[in-house]
Amino acid sequence: MKKIVLLLLATILMSATAKNAEPNFVGKWTGDDNKEVGFITFDKEGYASFEVKGQVLGGKEFEMNGQKGKMTYEINTKTNPIQVDFIVTKLDTGEEKRMLCIAEFIDKNTMNFALNFDNIRPKDFLSKNAIVLTREE
């Protein structure tokens, strides 16, 4: 009887810990957007990048329109849904622009993700700018 109680207690503690664990965004995520496969990478140093059709935008340093920049990310897990901000910074001036997003984990390797290009954070995952992402790495 004692072994059964200990096993039950261990199972309850493990499931409670898993539910309270911070979601892990680090990795390469793939999504299919209108039959066009793209990737979002969150690295452990805080840099993010997008890849579509073999072109990479973001990371520690990239060039766009003759200007060098970097792309980082910030995540607020205290909100529901989770708030994700991509921050593009011009390296020469320090000027920043943010892309406001939301995320919701379906399981540890699958999430709903929505972004908006109008400097307004999406409210749900029903818009045309929502996608299901799957962790590749």
JSON list of C-alpha atoms in Angstrom, two decimals:
[
{"chain": "A", "resi": 1, "resn": "MET", "atom": "CA", "xyz": [0.00, 0.00, 0.00]},
{"chain": "A", "resi": 2, "resn": "LYS", "atom": "CA", "xyz": [2.83, 2.36, 0.88]},
{"chain": "A", "resi": 3, "resn": "LYS", "atom": "CA", "xyz": [4.39, 1.87, -2.59]},
{"chain": "A", "resi": 4, "resn": "ILE", "atom": "CA", "xyz": [1.11, 2.69, -4.32]},
{"chain": "A", "resi": 5, "resn": "VAL", "atom": "CA", "xyz": [0.71, 5.91, -2.31]},
{"chain": "A", "resi": 6, "resn": "LEU", "atom": "CA", "xyz": [4.31, 6.95, -3.07]},
{"chain": "A", "resi": 7, "resn": "LEU", "atom": "CA", "xyz": [3.85, 6.18, -6.78]},
{"chain": "A", "resi": 8, "resn": "LEU", "atom": "CA", "xyz": [0.61, 8.17, -6.87]},
{"chain": "A", "resi": 9, "resn": "LEU", "atom": "CA", "xyz": [2.22, 11.10, -5.04]},
{"chain": "A", "resi": 10, "resn": "ALA", "atom": "CA", "xyz": [5.22, 11.08, -7.42]},
{"chain": "A", "resi": 11, "resn": "THR", "atom": "CA", "xyz": [2.89, 11.07, -10.45]},
{"chain": "A", "resi": 12, "resn": "ILE", "atom": "CA", "xyz": [0.89, 14.01, -9.09]},
{"chain": "A", "resi": 13, "resn": "LEU", "atom": "CA", "xyz": [4.04, 16.02, -8.33]},
{"chain": "A", "resi": 14, "resn": "MET", "atom": "CA", "xyz": [5.53, 15.34, -11.76]},
{"chain": "A", "resi": 15, "resn": "SER", "atom": "CA", "xyz": [2.36, 16.38, -13.59]},
{"chain": "A", "resi": 16, "resn": "ALA", "atom": "CA", "xyz": [2.07, 19.56, -11.49]},
{"chain": "A", "resi": 17, "resn": "THR", "atom": "CA", "xyz": [5.68, 20.44, -12.26]},
{"chain": "A", "resi": 18, "resn": "ALA", "atom": "CA", "xyz": [5.16, 19.89, -15.99]},
{"chain": "A", "resi": 19, "resn": "LYS", "atom": "CA", "xyz": [2.08, 22.15, -16.02]},
{"chain": "A", "resi": 20, "resn": "ASN", "atom": "CA", "xyz": [3.94, 24.93, -14.19]},
{"chain": "A", "resi": 21, "resn": "ALA", "atom": "CA", "xyz": [7.08, 24.71, -16.33]},
{"chain": "A", "resi": 22, "resn": "GLU", "atom": "CA", "xyz": [7.90, 27.71, -18.49]},
{"chain": "A", "resi": 23, "resn": "PRO", "atom": "CA", "xyz": [7.18, 27.06, -22.17]},
{"chain": "A", "resi": 24, "resn": "ASN", "atom": "CA", "xyz": [10.36, 26.55, -24.17]},
{"chain": "A", "resi": 25, "resn": "PHE", "atom": "CA", "xyz": [10.51, 28.54, -27.41]},
{"chain": "A", "resi": 26, "resn": "VAL", "atom": "CA", "xyz": [14.16, 27.76, -28.21]},
{"chain": "A", "resi": 27, "resn": "GLY", "atom": "CA", "xyz": [14.52, 25.85, -31.46]},
{"chain": "A", "resi": 28, "resn": "LYS", "atom": "CA", "xyz": [13.65, 25.92, -35.13]},
{"chain": "A", "resi": 29, "resn": "TRP", "atom": "CA", "xyz": [9.91, 25.97, -35.79]},
{"chain": "A", "resi": 30, "resn": "THR", "atom": "CA", "xyz": [8.29, 25.22, -39.14]},
{"chain": "A", "resi": 31, "resn": "GLY", "atom": "CA", "xyz": [4.93, 26.30, -40.45]},
{"chain": "A", "resi": 32, "resn": "ASP", "atom": "CA", "xyz": [3.00, 25.90, -43.68]},
{"chain": "A", "resi": 33, "resn": "ASP", "atom": "CA", "xyz": [1.42, 29.18, -44.77]},
{"chain": "A", "resi": 34, "resn": "ASN", "atom": "CA", "xyz": [-0.68, 28.76, -47.92]},
{"chain": "A", "resi": 35, "resn": "LYS", "atom": "CA", "xyz": [1.55, 25.93, -49.14]},
{"chain": "A", "resi": 36, "resn": "GLU", "atom": "CA", "xyz": [4.68, 28.00, -48.49]},
{"chain": "A", "resi": 37, "resn": "VAL", "atom": "CA", "xyz": [6.87, 26.46, -45.80]},
{"chain": "A", "resi": 38, "resn": "GLY", "atom": "CA", "xyz": [8.74, 28.86, -43.56]},
{"chain": "A", "resi": 39, "resn": "PHE", "atom": "CA", "xyz": [10.78, 28.72, -40.37]},
{"chain": "A", "resi": 40, "resn": "ILE", "atom": "CA", "xyz": [11.09, 30.78, -37.21]},
{"chain": "A", "resi": 41, "resn": "THR", "atom": "CA", "xyz": [14.18, 30.20, -35.09]},
{"chain": "A", "resi": 42, "resn": "PHE", "atom": "CA", "xyz": [14.46, 31.27, -31.46]},
{"chain": "A", "resi": 43, "resn": "ASP", "atom": "CA", "xyz": [18.01, 30.80, -30.19]},
{"chain": "A", "resi": 44, "resn": "LYS", "atom": "CA", "xyz": [19.04, 30.53, -26.56]},
{"chain": "A", "resi": 45, "resn": "GLU", "atom": "CA", "xyz": [21.00, 33.82, -26.74]},
{"chain": "A", "resi": 46, "resn": "GLY", "atom": "CA", "xyz": [17.79, 35.77, -27.44]},
{"chain": "A", "resi": 47, "resn": "TYR", "atom": "CA", "xyz": [18.11, 36.15, -31.21]},
{"chain": "A", "resi": 48, "resn": "ALA", "atom": "CA", "xyz": [15.36, 35.23, -33.66]},
{"chain": "A", "resi": 49, "resn": "SER", "atom": "CA", "xyz": [15.20, 34.79, -37.41]},
{"chain": "A", "resi": 50, "resn": "PHE", "atom": "CA", "xyz": [12.66, 34.06, -40.14]},
{"chain": "A", "resi": 51, "resn": "GLU", "atom": "CA", "xyz": [13.44, 31.91, -43.16]},
{"chain": "A", "resi": 52, "resn": "VAL", "atom": "CA", "xyz": [11.23, 31.75, -46.26]},
{"chain": "A", "resi": 53, "resn": "LYS", "atom": "CA", "xyz": [12.28, 30.42, -49.66]},
{"chain": "A", "resi": 54, "resn": "GLY", "atom": "CA", "xyz": [15.86, 30.04, -48.46]},
{"chain": "A", "resi": 55, "resn": "GLN", "atom": "CA", "xyz": [16.17, 33.70, -47.43]},
{"chain": "A", "resi": 56, "resn": "VAL", "atom": "CA", "xyz": [16.99, 34.39, -43.78]},
{"chain": "A", "resi": 57, "resn": "LEU", "atom": "CA", "xyz": [15.95, 37.62, -42.08]},
{"chain": "A", "resi": 58, "resn": "GLY", "atom": "CA", "xyz": [17.14, 38.25, -38.55]},
{"chain": "A", "resi": 59, "resn": "GLY", "atom": "CA", "xyz": [19.63, 36.78, -36.14]},
{"chain": "A", "resi": 60, "resn": "LYS", "atom": "CA", "xyz": [22.73, 38.44, -34.68]},
{"chain": "A", "resi": 61, "resn": "GLU", "atom": "CA", "xyz": [23.38, 40.39, -37.87]},
{"chain": "A", "resi": 62, "resn": "PHE", "atom": "CA", "xyz": [21.64, 40.65, -41.23]},
{"chain": "A", "resi": 63, "resn": "GLU", "atom": "CA", "xyz": [21.43, 43.15, -44.05]},
{"chain": "A", "resi": 64, "resn": "MET", "atom": "CA", "xyz": [18.25, 44.56, -45.56]},
{"chain": "A", "resi": 65, "resn": "ASN", "atom": "CA", "xyz": [18.01, 47.50, -47.95]},
{"chain": "A", "resi": 66, "resn": "GLY", "atom": "CA", "xyz": [21.71, 48.22, -47.43]},
{"chain": "A", "resi": 67, "resn": "GLN", "atom": "CA", "xyz": [21.37, 48.53, -43.65]},
{"chain": "A", "resi": 68, "resn": "LYS", "atom": "CA", "xyz": [22.66, 46.13, -41.02]},
{"chain": "A", "resi": 69, "resn": "GLY", "atom": "CA", "xyz": [20.43, 45.00, -38.23]},
{"chain": "A", "resi": 70, "resn": "LYS", "atom": "CA", "xyz": [19.76, 42.32, -35.68]},
{"chain": "A", "resi": 71, "resn": "MET", "atom": "CA", "xyz": [16.56, 40.65, -34.52]},
{"chain": "A", "resi": 72, "resn": "THR", "atom": "CA", "xyz": [15.93, 39.64, -30.93]},
{"chain": "A", "resi": 73, "resn": "TYR", "atom": "CA", "xyz": [12.83, 38.46, -29.11]},
{"chain": "A", "resi": 74, "resn": "GLU", "atom": "CA", "xyz": [11.07, 39.01, -25.79]},
{"chain": "A", "resi": 75, "resn": "ILE", "atom": "CA", "xyz": [8.50, 36.63, -24.34]},
{"chain": "A", "resi": 76, "resn": "ASN", "atom": "CA", "xyz": [5.91, 37.38, -21.64]},
{"chain": "A", "resi": 77, "resn": "THR", "atom": "CA", "xyz": [4.59, 34.07, -20.31]},
{"chain": "A", "resi": 78, "resn": "LYS", "atom": "CA", "xyz": [2.53, 35.80, -17.61]},
{"chain": "A", "resi": 79, "resn": "THR", "atom": "CA", "xyz": [-0.16, 36.69, -20.16]},
{"chain": "A", "resi": 80, "resn": "ASN", "atom": "CA", "xyz": [-2.73, 34.44, -21.79]},
{"chain": "A", "resi": 81, "resn": "PRO", "atom": "CA", "xyz": [-2.07, 34.01, -24.65]},
{"chain": "A", "resi": 82, "resn": "ILE", "atom": "CA", "xyz": [1.71, 34.36, -24.35]},
{"chain": "A", "resi": 83, "resn": "GLN", "atom": "CA", "xyz": [3.02, 37.64, -25.77]},
{"chain": "A", "resi": 84, "resn": "VAL", "atom": "CA", "xyz": [5.98, 37.41, -28.14]},
{"chain": "A", "resi": 85, "resn": "ASP", "atom": "CA", "xyz": [7.76, 40.50, -29.47]},
{"chain": "A", "resi": 86, "resn": "PHE", "atom": "CA", "xyz": [10.30, 40.39, -32.29]},
{"chain": "A", "resi": 87, "resn": "ILE", "atom": "CA", "xyz": [12.59, 43.43, -32.06]},
{"chain": "A", "resi": 88, "resn": "VAL", "atom": "CA", "xyz": [14.49, 44.53, -35.16]},
{"chain": "A", "resi": 89, "resn": "THR", "atom": "CA", "xyz": [17.30, 46.94, -34.31]},
{"chain": "A", "resi": 90, "resn": "LYS", "atom": "CA", "xyz": [19.35, 48.98, -36.80]},
{"chain": "A", "resi": 91, "resn": "LEU", "atom": "CA", "xyz": [22.96, 48.45, -35.77]},
{"chain": "A", "resi": 92, "resn": "ASP", "atom": "CA", "xyz": [24.21, 51.91, -36.78]},
{"chain": "A", "resi": 93, "resn": "THR", "atom": "CA", "xyz": [21.49, 53.97, -35.05]},
{"chain": "A", "resi": 94, "resn": "GLY", "atom": "CA", "xyz": [19.98, 51.66, -32.41]},
{"chain": "A", "resi": 95, "resn": "GLU", "atom": "CA", "xyz": [16.50, 52.40, -33.81]},
{"chain": "A", "resi": 96, "resn": "GLU", "atom": "CA", "xyz": [14.02, 49.62, -32.94]},
{"chain": "A", "resi": 97, "resn": "LYS", "atom": "CA", "xyz": [10.81, 48.33, -34.47]},
{"chain": "A", "resi": 98, "resn": "ARG", "atom": "CA", "xyz": [8.64, 45.66, -32.85]},
{"chain": "A", "resi": 99, "resn": "MET", "atom": "CA", "xyz": [6.44, 43.00, -34.35]},
{"chain": "A", "resi": 100, "resn": "LEU", "atom": "CA", "xyz": [3.76, 42.07, -31.81]},
{"chain": "A", "resi": 101, "resn": "CYS", "atom": "CA", "xyz": [2.71, 38.41, -31.68]},
{"chain": "A", "resi": 102, "resn": "ILE", "atom": "CA", "xyz": [0.90, 35.88, -29.51]},
{"chain": "A", "resi": 103, "resn": "ALA", "atom": "CA", "xyz": [1.54, 32.18, -28.93]},
{"chain": "A", "resi": 104, "resn": "GLU", "atom": "CA", "xyz": [-0.28, 29.27, -27.33]},
{"chain": "A", "resi": 105, "resn": "PHE", "atom": "CA", "xyz": [1.33, 25.87, -26.84]},
{"chain": "A", "resi": 106, "resn": "ILE", "atom": "CA", "xyz": [-0.69, 22.86, -27.95]},
{"chain": "A", "resi": 107, "resn": "ASP", "atom": "CA", "xyz": [2.04, 20.56, -26.66]},
{"chain": "A", "resi": 108, "resn": "LYS", "atom": "CA", "xyz": [5.78, 21.09, -26.05]},
{"chain": "A", "resi": 109, "resn": "ASN", "atom": "CA", "xyz": [6.61, 20.89, -29.77]},
{"chain": "A", "resi": 110, "resn": "THR", "atom": "CA", "xyz": [3.49, 22.46, -31.34]},
{"chain": "A", "resi": 111, "resn": "MET", "atom": "CA", "xyz": [2.05, 25.94, -30.92]},
{"chain": "A", "resi": 112, "resn": "ASN", "atom": "CA", "xyz": [-0.51, 28.30, -32.36]},
{"chain": "A", "resi": 113, "resn": "PHE", "atom": "CA", "xyz": [1.19, 31.52, -33.40]},
{"chain": "A", "resi": 114, "resn": "ALA", "atom": "CA", "xyz": [-0.26, 34.81, -34.66]},
{"chain": "A", "resi": 115, "resn": "LEU", "atom": "CA", "xyz": [1.40, 38.04, -35.70]},
{"chain": "A", "resi": 116, "resn": "ASN", "atom": "CA", "xyz": [0.30, 41.41, -36.95]},
{"chain": "A", "resi": 117, "resn": "PHE", "atom": "CA", "xyz": [2.18, 43.80, -39.21]},
{"chain": "A", "resi": 118, "resn": "ASP", "atom": "CA", "xyz": [0.16, 46.88, -38.12]},
{"chain": "A", "resi": 119, "resn": "ASN", "atom": "CA", "xyz": [1.83, 47.37, -34.70]},
{"chain": "A", "resi": 120, "resn": "ILE", "atom": "CA", "xyz": [-1.26, 45.89, -33.02]},
{"chain": "A", "resi": 121, "resn": "ARG", "atom": "CA", "xyz": [-1.04, 42.68, -31.02]},
{"chain": "A", "resi": 122, "resn": "PRO", "atom": "CA", "xyz": [-3.40, 39.97, -32.31]},
{"chain": "A", "resi": 123, "resn": "LYS", "atom": "CA", "xyz": [-6.17, 38.94, -29.93]},
{"chain": "A", "resi": 124, "resn": "ASP", "atom": "CA", "xyz": [-6.78, 35.38, -31.18]},
{"chain": "A", "resi": 125, "resn": "PHE", "atom": "CA", "xyz": [-5.57, 32.69, -33.57]},
{"chain": "A", "resi": 126, "resn": "LEU", "atom": "CA", "xyz": [-8.44, 33.01, -36.06]},
{"chain": "A", "resi": 127, "resn": "SER", "atom": "CA", "xyz": [-6.95, 35.61, -38.43]},
{"chain": "A", "resi": 128, "resn": "LYS", "atom": "CA", "xyz": [-5.15, 35.03, -41.71]},
{"chain": "A", "resi": 129, "resn": "ASN", "atom": "CA", "xyz": [-1.89, 35.85, -39.88]},
{"chain": "A", "resi": 130, "resn": "ALA", "atom": "CA", "xyz": [-2.21, 32.81, -37.59]},
{"chain": "A", "resi": 131, "resn": "ILE", "atom": "CA", "xyz": [-0.26, 29.61, -38.15]},
{"chain": "A", "resi": 132, "resn": "VAL", "atom": "CA", "xyz": [0.50, 26.33, -36.40]},
{"chain": "A", "resi": 133, "resn": "LEU", "atom": "CA", "xyz": [4.24, 25.90, -35.79]},
{"chain": "A", "resi": 134, "resn": "THR", "atom": "CA", "xyz": [6.01, 22.61, -35.15]},
{"chain": "A", "resi": 135, "resn": "ARG", "atom": "CA", "xyz": [9.44, 22.38, -33.55]},
{"chain": "A", "resi": 136, "resn": "GLU", "atom": "CA", "xyz": [12.02, 20.82, -35.90]},
{"chain": "A", "resi": 137, "resn": "GLU", "atom": "CA", "xyz": [15.08, 21.00, -33.63]}
]
